PDB file of C-alpha atoms in Angstrom:
ATOM      1  CA  UNK A 186      24.645  37.853  42.962  1.00 77.00           C
ATOM      2  CA  UNK A 187      26.433  41.163  42.535  1.00 81.00           C
ATOM      3  CA  UNK A 188      24.131  43.166  44.669  1.00 86.00           C
ATOM      4  CA  UNK A 189      24.022  40.009  47.363  1.00 84.00           C
ATOM      5  CA  UNK A 190      27.763  40.313  47.949  1.00 84.00           C
ATOM      6  CA  UNK A 191      27.710  44.241  47.664  1.00 86.00           C
ATOM      7  CA  UNK A 192      25.343  44.021  50.551  1.00 86.00           C
ATOM      8  CA  UNK A 193      27.724  41.691  52.363  1.00 85.00           C
ATOM      9  CA  UNK A 194      30.494  44.196  51.799  1.00 87.00           C
ATOM     10  CA  UNK A 195      28.338  46.993  53.010  1.00 87.00           C
ATOM     11  CA  UNK A 196      27.422  45.379  56.159  1.00 85.00           C
ATOM     12  CA  UNK A 197      30.961  44.820  56.916  1.00 87.00           C
ATOM     13  CA  UNK A 198      32.360  48.104  56.174  1.00 85.00           C
ATOM     14  CA  UNK A 199      29.711  50.752  57.473  1.00 84.00           C
ATOM     15  CA  UNK A 200      28.371  48.390  60.377  1.00 83.00           C
ATOM     16  CA  UNK A 201      31.779  46.463  61.479  1.00 84.00           C
ATOM     17  CA  UNK A 202      29.954  43.166  61.065  1.00 84.00           C
ATOM     18  CA  UNK A 203      32.026  39.948  60.615  1.00 83.00           C
ATOM     19  CA  UNK A 204      31.383  37.826  57.427  1.00 82.00           C
ATOM     20  CA  UNK A 205      28.854  35.519  59.173  1.00 84.00           C
ATOM     21  CA  UNK A 206      26.629  38.595  60.817  1.00 86.00           C
ATOM     22  CA  UNK A 207      26.888  40.310  57.790  1.00 86.00           C
ATOM     23  CA  UNK A 208      25.362  37.520  55.776  1.00 86.00           C
ATOM     24  CA  UNK A 209      22.800  35.865  58.502  1.00 85.00           C
ATOM     25  CA  UNK A 210      22.134  38.746  60.785  1.00 83.00           C
ATOM     26  CA  UNK A 211      18.364  38.682  61.569  1.00 81.00           C
ATOM     27  CA  UNK A 212      17.904  42.249  60.720  1.00 82.00           C
ATOM     28  CA  UNK A 213      20.482  43.702  58.105  1.00 82.00           C
ATOM     29  CA  UNK A 214      21.953  40.202  56.969  1.00 84.00           C
ATOM     30  CA  UNK A 215      22.320  39.964  53.368  1.00 85.00           C
ATOM     31  CA  UNK A 216      20.406  36.581  53.320  1.00 85.00           C
ATOM     32  CA  UNK A 217      17.231  38.295  54.553  1.00 83.00           C
ATOM     33  CA  UNK A 218      16.920  39.650  51.200  1.00 84.00           C
ATOM     34  CA  UNK A 219      17.383  36.805  49.432  1.00 81.00           C
ATOM     35  CA  UNK A 220      15.633  33.886  51.289  1.00 78.00           C
ATOM     36  CA  UNK A 221      16.640  30.897  49.577  1.00 77.00           C
ATOM     37  CA  UNK A 222      17.778  27.626  51.002  1.00 80.00           C
ATOM     38  CA  UNK A 223      20.545  26.849  48.687  1.00 82.00           C
ATOM     39  CA  UNK A 224      22.101  30.392  49.142  1.00 83.00           C
ATOM     40  CA  UNK A 225      21.887  29.943  52.732  1.00 85.00           C
ATOM     41  CA  UNK A 226      23.436  26.409  52.485  1.00 84.00           C
ATOM     42  CA  UNK A 227      26.297  27.910  50.038  1.00 84.00           C
ATOM     43  CA  UNK A 228      27.238  30.599  52.349  1.00 85.00           C
ATOM     44  CA  UNK A 229      27.557  28.512  55.250  1.00 86.00           C
ATOM     45  CA  UNK A 230      29.851  26.195  53.501  1.00 84.00           C
ATOM     46  CA  UNK A 231      31.813  29.019  52.269  1.00 83.00           C
ATOM     47  CA  UNK A 232      32.364  30.146  55.908  1.00 83.00           C
ATOM     48  CA  UNK A 233      33.178  27.092  57.240  1.00 84.00           C
ATOM     49  CA  UNK A 234      35.630  26.544  54.504  1.00 83.00           C
ATOM     50  CA  UNK A 235      37.033  30.076  55.159  1.00 80.00           C
ATOM     51  CA  UNK A 236      37.931  29.184  58.620  1.00 81.00           C
ATOM     52  CA  UNK A 237      40.352  26.819  57.404  1.00 82.00           C
ATOM     53  CA  UNK A 238      42.002  28.531  54.282  1.00 82.00           C
ATOM     54  CA  UNK A 239      40.705  30.581  51.237  1.00 81.00           C
ATOM     55  CA  UNK A 240      41.666  27.522  49.000  1.00 84.00           C
ATOM     56  CA  UNK A 241      39.481  25.112  50.754  1.00 84.00           C
ATOM     57  CA  UNK A 242      36.780  28.017  50.649  1.00 82.00           C
ATOM     58  CA  UNK A 243      37.276  28.480  46.833  1.00 84.00           C
ATOM     59  CA  UNK A 244      37.160  24.869  46.076  1.00 85.00           C
ATOM     60  CA  UNK A 245      34.066  24.393  48.133  1.00 84.00           C
ATOM     61  CA  UNK A 246      32.508  26.942  46.236  1.00 83.00           C
ATOM     62  CA  UNK A 247      33.348  25.252  42.843  1.00 88.00           C
ATOM     63  CA  UNK A 248      32.183  22.020  44.131  1.00 87.00           C
ATOM     64  CA  UNK A 249      28.955  23.552  45.001  1.00 85.00           C
ATOM     65  CA  UNK A 250      28.522  25.324  41.750  1.00 87.00           C
ATOM     66  CA  UNK A 251      29.150  21.809  39.805  1.00 89.00           C
ATOM     67  CA  UNK A 252      26.558  20.240  42.124  1.00 87.00           C
ATOM     68  CA  UNK A 253      23.950  22.743  41.322  1.00 85.00           C
ATOM     69  CA  UNK A 254      24.700  22.575  37.637  1.00 89.00           C
ATOM     70  CA  UNK A 255      24.229  19.190  37.397  1.00 90.00           C
ATOM     71  CA  UNK A 256      20.964  19.362  39.570  1.00 83.00           C
ATOM     72  CA  UNK A 257      19.775  21.920  37.293  1.00 83.00           C
ATOM     73  CA  UNK A 258      20.294  19.645  34.227  1.00 88.00           C
ATOM     74  CA  UNK A 259      18.514  16.772  36.032  1.00 85.00           C
ATOM     75  CA  UNK A 260      15.646  19.165  36.994  1.00 79.00           C
ATOM     76  CA  UNK A 261      15.099  19.962  33.272  1.00 82.00           C
ATOM     77  CA  UNK A 262      15.422  16.368  32.378  1.00 85.00           C
ATOM     78  CA  UNK A 263      12.488  15.391  34.919  1.00 81.00           C
ATOM     79  CA  UNK A 264      10.183  18.171  33.663  1.00 78.00           C
ATOM     80  CA  UNK A 265      10.703  17.158  29.961  1.00 83.00           C
ATOM     81  CA  UNK A 266       9.584  13.677  31.015  1.00 82.00           C
ATOM     82  CA  UNK A 267       6.680  15.070  33.393  1.00 79.00           C
ATOM     83  CA  UNK A 268       5.441  17.940  31.186  1.00 82.00           C
ATOM     84  CA  UNK A 269       2.467  16.098  29.634  1.00 83.00           C
ATOM     85  CA  UNK A 270       1.640  15.235  33.208  1.00 84.00           C
ATOM     86  CA  UNK A 271       1.961  18.819  34.756  1.00 84.00           C
ATOM     87  CA  UNK A 272       0.279  20.312  31.734  1.00 86.00           C
ATOM     88  CA  UNK A 273      -2.631  17.888  32.165  1.00 86.00           C
ATOM     89  CA  UNK A 274      -2.983  18.550  36.025  1.00 86.00           C
ATOM     90  CA  UNK A 275      -2.886  22.492  35.224  1.00 87.00           C
ATOM     91  CA  UNK A 276      -5.425  22.237  32.577  1.00 89.00           C
ATOM     92  CA  UNK A 277      -7.822  19.964  35.106  1.00 88.00           C
ATOM     93  CA  UNK A 278      -7.282  22.300  37.936  1.00 88.00           C
ATOM     94  CA  UNK A 279      -7.669  25.540  36.198  1.00 88.00           C
ATOM     95  CA  UNK A 280     -10.700  24.165  33.620  1.00 89.00           C
ATOM     96  CA  UNK A 281     -11.794  20.830  34.253  1.00 89.00           C
ATOM     97  CA  UNK A 282     -12.414  20.614  37.684  1.00 88.00           C
ATOM     98  CA  UNK A 283     -14.281  24.060  38.104  1.00 89.00           C
ATOM     99  CA  UNK A 284     -16.422  23.366  34.804  1.00 90.00           C
ATOM    100  CA  UNK A 285     -17.620  19.787  36.237  1.00 90.00           C
ATOM    101  CA  UNK A 286     -18.338  21.099  39.634  1.00 89.00           C
ATOM    102  CA  UNK A 287     -20.542  24.196  37.940  1.00 88.00           C
ATOM    103  CA  UNK A 288     -21.991  21.982  35.632  1.00 89.00           C
ATOM    104  CA  UNK A 289     -23.178  19.624  38.619  1.00 88.00           C
ATOM    105  CA  UNK A 290     -24.535  22.522  40.358  1.00 86.00           C
ATOM    106  CA  UNK A 291     -26.382  24.089  37.426  1.00 84.00           C
ATOM    107  CA  UNK A 292     -28.190  20.883  36.658  1.00 85.00           C
ATOM    108  CA  UNK A 293     -28.980  20.210  40.157  1.00 84.00           C
ATOM    109  CA  UNK A 294     -30.780  23.795  40.505  1.00 80.00           C
ATOM    110  CA  UNK A 295     -32.788  22.851  37.154  1.00 80.00           C
ATOM    111  CA  UNK A 296     -33.730  19.615  38.823  1.00 81.00           C
ATOM    112  CA  UNK A 297     -34.990  21.432  42.077  1.00 79.00           C
ATOM    113  CA  UNK A 298     -36.551  23.916  39.881  1.00 76.00           C
ATOM    114  CA  UNK A 299     -38.405  20.985  38.099  1.00 76.00           C
ATOM    115  CA  UNK A 300     -39.245  19.104  41.392  1.00 75.00           C
ATOM    116  CA  UNK A 301     -40.458  22.323  43.029  1.00 74.00           C
ATOM    117  CA  UNK A 302     -42.901  23.022  40.163  1.00 74.00           C
ATOM    118  CA  UNK A 303     -44.178  19.415  40.312  1.00 72.00           C
ATOM    119  CA  UNK A 304     -44.448  19.538  43.896  1.00 70.00           C
ATOM    120  CA  UNK A 305     -46.880  22.411  43.782  1.00 69.00           C
ATOM    121  CA  UNK A 306     -48.794  20.849  40.733  1.00 69.00           C
ATOM    122  CA  UNK A 307     -49.201  17.596  42.886  1.00 67.00           C
ATOM    123  CA  UNK A 308     -50.476  19.496  46.034  1.00 65.00           C
ATOM    124  CA  UNK A 309     -52.887  20.985  43.706  1.00 70.00           C
ATOM    125  CA  UNK A 310     -53.995  17.780  42.207  1.00 65.00           C
ATOM    126  CA  UNK A 311     -54.119  16.013  45.571  1.00 64.00           C
ATOM    127  CA  UNK A 312     -56.507  18.585  46.713  1.00 67.00           C
ATOM    128  CA  UNK A 313     -58.525  18.121  43.928  1.00 65.00           C
ATOM    129  CA  UNK A 314     -58.266  14.483  43.552  1.00 60.00           C
ATOM    130  CA  UNK A 315     -61.062  12.000  42.931  1.00 53.00           C
ATOM    131  CA  UNK A 316     -60.730   8.216  42.192  1.00 53.00           C
ATOM    132  CA  UNK A 317     -58.342   5.522  43.708  1.00 49.00           C
ATOM    133  CA  UNK A 318     -55.761   5.885  40.889  1.00 53.00           C
ATOM    134  CA  UNK A 319     -54.972   9.441  41.285  1.00 49.00           C
ATOM    135  CA  UNK A 320     -55.298   9.176  45.161  1.00 48.00           C
ATOM    136  CA  UNK A 321     -52.472   6.263  45.248  1.00 51.00           C
ATOM    137  CA  UNK A 322     -50.681   8.582  43.007  1.00 50.00           C
ATOM    138  CA  UNK A 323     -50.913  11.667  44.896  1.00 49.00           C
ATOM    139  CA  UNK A 324     -50.261   9.334  48.336  1.00 48.00           C
ATOM    140  CA  UNK A 325     -46.903   8.413  47.147  1.00 48.00           C
ATOM    141  CA  UNK A 326     -45.888  11.825  46.172  1.00 49.00           C
ATOM    142  CA  UNK A 327     -47.094  13.008  49.635  1.00 49.00           C
ATOM    143  CA  UNK A 328     -45.133  10.205  51.635  1.00 46.00           C
ATOM    144  CA  UNK A 329     -42.092  12.014  50.863  1.00 51.00           C
ATOM    145  CA  UNK A 330     -40.505   9.977  48.089  1.00 50.00           C
ATOM    146  CA  UNK A 331     -40.376  13.142  45.931  1.00 54.00           C
ATOM    147  CA  UNK A 332     -41.026  15.495  48.347  1.00 59.00           C
ATOM    148  CA  UNK A 333     -38.949  18.768  47.820  1.00 58.00           C
ATOM    149  CA  UNK A 334     -39.027  19.683  51.512  1.00 63.00           C
ATOM    150  CA  UNK A 335     -36.667  16.719  52.704  1.00 66.00           C
ATOM    151  CA  UNK A 336     -34.143  17.411  49.853  1.00 68.00           C
ATOM    152  CA  UNK A 337     -30.959  19.063  51.030  1.00 74.00           C
ATOM    153  CA  UNK A 338     -31.158  23.048  49.994  1.00 77.00           C
ATOM    154  CA  UNK A 339     -29.534  24.072  46.780  1.00 77.00           C
ATOM    155  CA  UNK A 340     -27.129  26.531  48.713  1.00 80.00           C
ATOM    156  CA  UNK A 341     -25.852  23.828  51.174  1.00 83.00           C
ATOM    157  CA  UNK A 342     -25.545  21.390  48.151  1.00 82.00           C
ATOM    158  CA  UNK A 343     -23.305  24.250  46.405  1.00 83.00           C
ATOM    159  CA  UNK A 344     -21.009  25.089  49.424  1.00 86.00           C
ATOM    160  CA  UNK A 345     -20.219  21.039  49.334  1.00 87.00           C
ATOM    161  CA  UNK A 346     -19.526  20.952  45.741  1.00 87.00           C
ATOM    162  CA  UNK A 347     -17.674  24.208  45.961  1.00 85.00           C
ATOM    163  CA  UNK A 348     -15.420  23.089  48.898  1.00 87.00           C
ATOM    164  CA  UNK A 349     -14.884  19.716  47.228  1.00 88.00           C
ATOM    165  CA  UNK A 350     -13.770  21.391  44.284  1.00 86.00           C
ATOM    166  CA  UNK A 351     -11.379  23.810  45.862  1.00 89.00           C
ATOM    167  CA  UNK A 352      -9.659  20.813  47.702  1.00 90.00           C
ATOM    168  CA  UNK A 353      -9.049  19.121  44.399  1.00 89.00           C
ATOM    169  CA  UNK A 354      -7.767  22.068  43.023  1.00 89.00           C
ATOM    170  CA  UNK A 355      -5.589  22.748  45.771  1.00 89.00           C
ATOM    171  CA  UNK A 356      -4.417  19.336  46.026  1.00 89.00           C
ATOM    172  CA  UNK A 357      -3.534  19.110  41.961  1.00 88.00           C
ATOM    173  CA  UNK A 358      -1.767  22.350  42.393  1.00 88.00           C
ATOM    174  CA  UNK A 359       0.301  21.369  45.319  1.00 86.00           C
ATOM    175  CA  UNK A 360       1.477  18.243  43.294  1.00 85.00           C
ATOM    176  CA  UNK A 361       2.112  20.348  40.257  1.00 84.00           C
ATOM    177  CA  UNK A 362       4.076  23.289  42.125  1.00 84.00           C
ATOM    178  CA  UNK A 363       6.066  20.842  44.190  1.00 82.00           C
ATOM    179  CA  UNK A 364       7.312  19.538  40.976  1.00 78.00           C
ATOM    180  CA  UNK A 365       8.156  22.617  38.955  1.00 77.00           C
ATOM    181  CA  UNK A 366       9.320  24.869  41.952  1.00 76.00           C
ATOM    182  CA  UNK A 367      10.602  22.455  44.416  1.00 70.00           C
ATOM    183  CA  UNK A 368      12.574  24.298  47.339  1.00 67.00           C
ATOM    184  CA  UNK A 369      10.494  27.480  46.406  1.00 74.00           C
ATOM    185  CA  UNK A 370       7.793  27.927  48.826  1.00 80.00           C
ATOM    186  CA  UNK A 371       6.679  31.334  47.721  1.00 82.00           C
ATOM    187  CA  UNK A 372       6.629  30.220  44.043  1.00 83.00           C
ATOM    188  CA  UNK A 373       4.517  27.187  44.957  1.00 84.00           C
ATOM    189  CA  UNK A 374       1.811  28.991  46.772  1.00 87.00           C
ATOM    190  CA  UNK A 375       1.709  32.056  44.421  1.00 88.00           C
ATOM    191  CA  UNK A 376       1.029  28.945  41.620  1.00 87.00           C
ATOM    192  CA  UNK A 377      -1.730  27.401  44.058  1.00 88.00           C
ATOM    193  CA  UNK A 378      -3.076  31.024  44.585  1.00 89.00           C
ATOM    194  CA  UNK A 379      -3.469  32.214  40.745  1.00 90.00           C
ATOM    195  CA  UNK A 380      -4.882  28.798  39.573  1.00 90.00           C
ATOM    196  CA  UNK A 381      -7.285  28.734  42.539  1.00 89.00           C
ATOM    197  CA  UNK A 382      -8.246  32.327  41.444  1.00 91.00           C
ATOM    198  CA  UNK A 383      -8.672  31.249  37.875  1.00 91.00           C
ATOM    199  CA  UNK A 384     -10.501  28.071  38.823  1.00 90.00           C
ATOM    200  CA  UNK A 385     -12.906  30.078  41.012  1.00 91.00           C
ATOM    201  CA  UNK A 386     -13.725  32.531  37.942  1.00 92.00           C
ATOM    202  CA  UNK A 387     -14.576  29.713  35.661  1.00 91.00           C
ATOM    203  CA  UNK A 388     -16.496  27.719  38.561  1.00 90.00           C
ATOM    204  CA  UNK A 389     -18.592  30.917  39.011  1.00 89.00           C
ATOM    205  CA  UNK A 390     -19.275  31.735  35.693  1.00 91.00           C
ATOM    206  CA  UNK A 391     -19.857  28.002  34.416  1.00 90.00           C
ATOM    207  CA  UNK A 392     -22.498  27.925  37.595  1.00 87.00           C
ATOM    208  CA  UNK A 393     -24.167  30.963  36.641  1.00 87.00           C
ATOM    209  CA  UNK A 394     -24.489  30.231  32.811  1.00 88.00           C
ATOM    210  CA  UNK A 395     -25.914  26.485  33.445  1.00 85.00           C
ATOM    211  CA  UNK A 396     -28.344  27.762  35.912  1.00 83.00           C
ATOM    212  CA  UNK A 397     -29.477  30.619  33.839  1.00 84.00           C
ATOM    213  CA  UNK A 398     -29.694  28.459  30.809  1.00 83.00           C
ATOM    214  CA  UNK A 399     -31.179  25.271  31.817  1.00 77.00           C
ATOM    215  CA  UNK A 400     -33.185  26.984  34.235  1.00 74.00           C
ATOM    216  CA  UNK A 401     -34.616  29.112  31.703  1.00 76.00           C
ATOM    217  CA  UNK A 402     -35.525  26.029  29.575  1.00 77.00           C
ATOM    218  CA  UNK A 403     -36.978  24.300  32.520  1.00 69.00           C
ATOM    219  CA  UNK A 404     -39.237  27.111  33.291  1.00 70.00           C
ATOM    220  CA  UNK A 405     -40.465  27.550  29.773  1.00 73.00           C
ATOM    221  CA  UNK A 406     -40.963  23.823  29.301  1.00 67.00           C
ATOM    222  CA  UNK A 407     -43.136  23.570  32.651  1.00 63.00           C
ATOM    223  CA  UNK A 408     -45.261  26.812  31.647  1.00 66.00           C
ATOM    224  CA  UNK A 409     -45.339  25.178  28.092  1.00 67.00           C
ATOM    225  CA  UNK A 410     -46.550  21.862  29.644  1.00 59.00           C
ATOM    226  CA  UNK A 411     -49.053  23.775  32.083  1.00 57.00           C
TER     227      UNK A 411
END
């Protein structure tokens, strides 16, 4: 507050501005360095009151002060009531959503490895098939029901799951940030960005871990069975 009013006085003394220009000037106004809707509205109330009398201006600022104090108390009570919900949203956004998405992609990669190996084996068996029973099985495989060629590529599937995961995180954190930092878009974007960064790191690590672990197990099992 001290620096804010010093800037106003400095603009009036050195640049010869009137109080309104000293506060709201687009280039050197004090409000430019304190981009707050509350501060801007309060200064407008002060200037409008000062045009009538200093007493009215001071009373207006006192009323604004009491109003902001009451709003602060209400916000604190709301945060206490919603603290559990907000903690759940933050945890789900940063940990649960990326973990589930990573596990889904990792398990899908394992399934694709197994199906690819089985597809190669079935093509080999089909070439060597002798007898009606094996011929029917290979025909059922060849019509496309189990064909890996007809499946969505793993990279496309990962893009779909990744896009869904990013949207879920942004939506949940947008709701949480709106409650925690109402009226402060900078803090809201900062919170969303930090959580999205953490969630992306968790998603990447879980995807790599699950893919390497279960993919390795699947390859070992296939080699052993072969």
